Coordinates of C-alpha atoms in Angstrom, one line a residue:
M1 CA -37.2 11.5 46.2
R2 CA -38.8 12.4 42.9
Y3 CA -41.2 15.3 42.5
R4 CA -43.4 17.0 40.0
V5 CA -43.3 20.7 40.6
W6 CA -45.9 23.0 39.2
H7 CA -45.6 26.8 39.6
R8 CA -48.1 29.2 38.0
T9 CA -47.8 33.0 38.3
T10 CA -50.7 35.1 36.9
Y11 CA -50.7 38.9 36.6
T12 CA -53.9 40.7 35.8
Y13 CA -54.1 44.3 34.8
D14 CA -57.0 46.8 34.5
E15 CA -55.8 48.1 31.1
D16 CA -54.0 46.7 28.2
V17 CA -50.2 46.0 28.5
S18 CA -48.5 46.7 25.1
N19 CA -45.2 45.1 26.0
S20 CA -43.9 42.8 28.7
Y21 CA -40.2 42.1 29.3
G22 CA -39.7 39.3 31.9
L23 CA -37.2 37.1 33.6
A24 CA -38.3 34.0 35.4
H25 CA -36.5 31.7 38.0
V26 CA -39.0 28.9 37.9
V27 CA -36.9 26.0 36.7
P28 CA -35.1 23.9 39.4
R29 CA -31.3 24.2 39.6
A30 CA -29.2 21.2 38.6
S31 CA -26.6 20.1 41.2
P32 CA -24.9 17.0 42.5
T33 CA -27.9 16.4 44.8
Q34 CA -30.6 17.4 42.4
H35 CA -31.2 16.0 38.9
V36 CA -33.7 17.8 36.7
E37 CA -35.4 15.2 34.6
S38 CA -37.8 17.4 32.5
V39 CA -38.9 21.1 32.2
D40 CA -41.8 22.7 30.5
V41 CA -42.2 26.5 30.7
R42 CA -45.2 28.1 29.0
I43 CA -46.1 31.8 28.8
E44 CA -49.4 33.2 27.8
P45 CA -49.9 35.2 25.6
T46 CA -47.3 33.5 23.5
P47 CA -44.1 35.6 23.6
G48 CA -42.5 37.0 20.5
D49 CA -39.2 36.0 22.0
A50 CA -38.3 33.5 24.8
T51 CA -34.9 32.2 25.7
R52 CA -33.6 29.8 28.4
D53 CA -30.2 30.5 29.7
M54 CA -28.0 30.3 32.8
D55 CA -27.2 33.3 35.0
Y56 CA -23.9 34.2 36.7
Y57 CA -24.7 32.0 39.7
G58 CA -25.6 28.9 37.7
N59 CA -29.3 29.3 37.9
A60 CA -31.7 28.4 35.1
V61 CA -33.5 31.5 33.8
T62 CA -36.1 32.2 31.2
Y63 CA -36.1 35.5 29.4
F64 CA -39.3 36.5 27.5
Q65 CA -40.9 39.4 25.7
V66 CA -44.7 39.6 25.0
T67 CA -45.5 42.2 22.4
S68 CA -49.2 41.5 21.8
P69 CA -51.7 43.6 23.9
H70 CA -52.8 41.7 27.0
R71 CA -54.5 42.2 30.3
T72 CA -53.4 38.8 31.7
L73 CA -49.9 37.4 31.8
V74 CA -49.3 33.8 32.9
V75 CA -46.0 32.1 33.5
D76 CA -46.6 28.4 33.9
A77 CA -43.7 26.0 34.8
T78 CA -43.8 22.2 35.3
S79 CA -40.7 20.2 36.2
E80 CA -39.8 16.7 37.3
V81 CA -36.8 16.5 39.6
E82 CA -35.0 13.9 41.7
V83 CA -33.5 15.1 45.0
V84 CA -31.0 13.0 47.0
P85 CA -30.2 13.8 50.7
P86 CA -26.9 15.8 50.9
V87 CA -24.1 14.1 52.8
H88 CA -21.5 16.2 54.7
D89 CA -18.1 15.2 55.8
P90 CA -18.0 15.1 59.7
A91 CA -14.4 16.3 59.7
V92 CA -15.3 19.4 57.7
L93 CA -18.3 20.2 59.9
A94 CA -15.9 19.9 62.9
T95 CA -13.6 22.6 61.4
P96 CA -13.4 25.7 63.6
W97 CA -15.8 28.3 62.1
E98 CA -13.0 30.9 61.8
Q99 CA -11.4 28.6 59.2
A100 CA -14.6 28.6 57.0
R101 CA -14.1 32.2 55.8
P102 CA -13.5 31.8 52.0
A103 CA -11.5 35.0 51.8
D104 CA -8.9 33.4 54.1
R105 CA -8.9 30.0 52.2
P106 CA -7.1 30.5 48.9
D107 CA -6.0 26.9 49.3
V108 CA -9.6 25.7 48.7
D109 CA -10.5 25.3 45.0
G110 CA -13.2 27.8 44.1
A111 CA -13.2 29.7 47.4
W112 CA -12.9 33.0 45.5
R113 CA -16.3 32.4 44.0
A114 CA -17.8 32.1 47.5
V115 CA -16.4 35.4 48.6
D116 CA -19.2 37.2 46.8
F117 CA -21.6 35.6 49.3
S118 CA -19.7 37.0 52.3
L119 CA -20.3 40.6 51.3
P120 CA -23.2 43.0 51.9
S121 CA -26.0 42.7 49.2
T122 CA -29.0 44.8 48.2
L123 CA -31.4 43.5 50.8
V124 CA -28.8 42.2 53.4
D125 CA -26.9 44.7 55.4
Q126 CA -24.2 43.5 57.9
T127 CA -25.5 45.4 60.9
E128 CA -23.9 45.6 64.3
Q129 CA -27.1 44.1 65.8
A130 CA -26.8 41.0 63.5
R131 CA -23.1 40.7 64.4
A132 CA -23.8 40.7 68.1
Y133 CA -26.7 38.3 67.8
A134 CA -24.5 35.8 65.8
A135 CA -21.6 36.1 68.3
E136 CA -23.5 34.1 70.9
S137 CA -23.3 31.1 68.5
L138 CA -20.0 31.8 66.9
V139 CA -17.8 31.4 70.0
P140 CA -14.1 31.1 69.3
G141 CA -13.0 27.7 68.0
R142 CA -16.5 26.2 67.8
P143 CA -17.0 23.7 65.0
V144 CA -18.6 25.4 62.0
G145 CA -21.4 22.9 61.7
E146 CA -22.3 23.2 65.4
A147 CA -22.1 27.0 65.4
V148 CA -24.3 27.7 62.4
T149 CA -26.8 25.1 63.5
D150 CA -27.0 26.7 66.9
L151 CA -27.7 30.1 65.2
M152 CA -30.5 28.4 63.2
H153 CA -32.1 27.0 66.4
R154 CA -31.9 30.5 68.0
I155 CA -33.5 32.3 65.1
H156 CA -36.3 29.7 65.0
A157 CA -36.9 30.1 68.8
D158 CA -36.5 33.9 69.0
F159 CA -38.5 35.0 65.9
T160 CA -42.2 34.4 65.2
Y161 CA -43.5 33.4 61.8
D162 CA -46.0 36.1 60.8
K163 CA -47.0 36.9 57.2
G164 CA -48.2 40.4 58.1
A165 CA -45.0 41.5 59.9
T166 CA -42.8 42.4 56.9
T167 CA -42.8 42.9 53.2
V168 CA -40.5 41.7 50.4
T169 CA -38.5 44.9 50.8
S170 CA -38.0 44.7 54.6
R171 CA -34.5 45.1 55.9
I172 CA -32.6 43.3 58.7
D173 CA -33.4 46.1 61.2
D174 CA -37.1 45.7 60.5
V175 CA -36.9 42.0 61.3
F176 CA -35.1 42.6 64.5
A177 CA -37.6 45.3 65.5
Q178 CA -40.6 43.1 64.7
R179 CA -39.0 39.9 66.0
A180 CA -41.2 38.3 63.3
G181 CA -41.3 37.6 59.6
V182 CA -41.5 34.9 57.0
C183 CA -39.1 32.5 55.4
Q184 CA -37.5 35.2 53.3
D185 CA -36.8 37.3 56.3
F186 CA -35.3 34.4 58.4
A187 CA -33.1 33.5 55.5
H188 CA -31.9 37.1 55.1
L189 CA -31.3 37.3 58.9
T190 CA -29.1 34.1 58.7
L191 CA -27.2 35.7 55.9
S192 CA -26.6 39.0 57.7
C193 CA -25.6 37.3 61.0
L194 CA -23.0 35.0 59.4
R195 CA -21.7 37.3 56.8
S196 CA -21.0 39.9 59.5
H197 CA -18.4 37.4 60.8
G198 CA -16.8 36.7 57.3
L199 CA -18.7 33.5 56.4
A200 CA -20.2 33.1 53.0
V201 CA -23.9 32.4 53.0
A202 CA -26.2 32.1 49.9
Y203 CA -29.9 32.8 49.7
I204 CA -31.8 29.8 48.4
S205 CA -35.2 29.9 46.7
G206 CA -37.2 26.8 46.1
Y207 CA -39.9 24.6 47.5
L208 CA -40.5 22.4 50.5
A209 CA -42.6 19.3 49.9
T210 CA -45.3 19.1 52.5
T211 CA -47.4 16.3 53.8
P212 CA -51.2 16.8 54.5
A213 CA -52.5 16.4 58.0
P214 CA -53.8 12.9 58.8
G215 CA -57.1 12.3 57.2
R216 CA -56.7 15.3 54.8
E217 CA -56.1 15.0 51.0
R218 CA -53.5 16.9 49.1
V219 CA -54.8 20.2 47.8
V220 CA -53.3 20.8 44.4
G221 CA -51.9 24.3 44.1
A222 CA -51.9 25.0 47.8
D223 CA -48.1 24.7 48.3
A224 CA -45.8 27.8 48.2
S225 CA -42.4 29.0 47.4
H226 CA -39.9 28.7 50.2
A227 CA -36.5 30.2 51.1
W228 CA -33.6 29.1 53.2
A229 CA -29.8 29.7 53.5
A230 CA -26.7 27.7 52.6
V231 CA -23.3 28.2 54.3
W232 CA -20.0 27.6 52.5
L233 CA -17.8 25.0 54.1
P234 CA -14.0 24.8 53.8
D235 CA -14.2 21.8 51.5
G236 CA -16.1 23.9 48.9
S237 CA -19.5 22.3 49.7
W238 CA -22.6 24.1 51.1
L239 CA -24.6 23.3 54.2
A240 CA -28.2 24.3 53.7
L241 CA -30.1 25.5 56.8
D242 CA -33.8 26.3 57.1
P243 CA -34.4 28.5 60.2
T244 CA -38.1 28.7 59.4
N245 CA -38.5 25.0 60.1
D246 CA -35.4 24.6 62.3
Q247 CA -33.7 21.9 60.3
W248 CA -31.0 21.2 57.7
A249 CA -32.3 20.9 54.2
N250 CA -32.9 17.3 53.1
D251 CA -34.5 15.5 50.1
R252 CA -37.8 17.3 50.7
Y253 CA -36.2 20.5 49.6
V254 CA -36.3 21.4 45.8
T255 CA -33.8 24.2 45.0
V256 CA -34.7 26.6 42.2
A257 CA -32.0 29.3 42.5
R258 CA -29.1 30.5 44.6
G259 CA -28.3 34.2 44.9
R260 CA -27.0 36.9 47.3
D261 CA -30.5 37.7 48.5
Y262 CA -34.1 37.6 47.3
K263 CA -33.5 40.4 44.9
D264 CA -31.3 38.1 42.8
V265 CA -33.8 35.3 42.4
P266 CA -37.5 36.3 42.5
P267 CA -39.7 33.8 40.7
V268 CA -40.7 36.5 38.1
K269 CA -39.6 40.0 37.5
G270 CA -39.7 42.4 34.6
I271 CA -40.9 45.7 33.0
I272 CA -44.3 46.4 31.4
Y273 CA -45.5 49.2 29.2
T274 CA -49.1 50.1 30.1
D275 CA -51.5 52.8 31.4
A276 CA -52.9 50.3 33.9
K277 CA -53.5 51.8 37.4
S278 CA -53.8 48.5 39.2
S279 CA -52.9 44.9 39.0
T280 CA -53.3 41.6 40.9
L281 CA -50.9 38.8 41.4
D282 CA -52.0 35.2 41.9
V283 CA -49.5 32.3 42.6
Q284 CA -50.2 28.6 42.7
V285 CA -47.6 26.0 43.6
D286 CA -47.8 22.3 43.8
V287 CA -45.0 19.9 44.8
A288 CA -46.2 16.3 44.3
P289 CA -44.1 13.2 45.1
L290 CA -43.7 10.8 42.2
V291 CA -43.3 7.0 42.6

């Protein structure tokens, strides 16, 4: 599937900002299953300096500095991307999950890089509660594909999608206490559960192409960013799981960035110099299929 992805982030301040330093993850990530055909990132006001680069995890990043006084900052990104459905080797999915710990697989090329995703991170603790919850799915000798998919099903069934239940800084204990959250929380929960058993799991930020209800037209700008998880497999590939929608990621998922948790890959982050006391944030996203 081919898509045109538009993501606009607008910050508005009640006083002038004299200087803005920013980092944006708004360009889709290139991979064997995702070909980025074109990219256009525009920042208003025009930055004095803007650079596109690649971060440690292979994500496309845009660094910028706006030095002219401003009360509104806009980061506008338009990309065209082709996504093909991932194909996983059934024999690899049938491997006992205990053999999918990258720290124990020096025989697999690149396994050492995946170890980083098996460790605790800023927003994802490896709690005893998460370990016990995951243990119901990770029974000894169970095939890794079956085990992690079962965990995905259980998270989807046991936790309620509720935008008001958590914040971007909520921890794993908060999600368990509320038994509710949003896609970011469910991705973090998946990470905590599987990492607590030695598996490597990455946080994925991106978009999910949606289809309007029958009889409804597409509303431009009404889509949203999405988050899911990807589990390292013992052939060096990754199995992407979406506990929010209870399915493996397919060609409707556009990946922007991969990190250890949300803290690594927010769409926009930075530092501003200002006396402003308040600000507003507006985000518009559109994922439109292309013929």
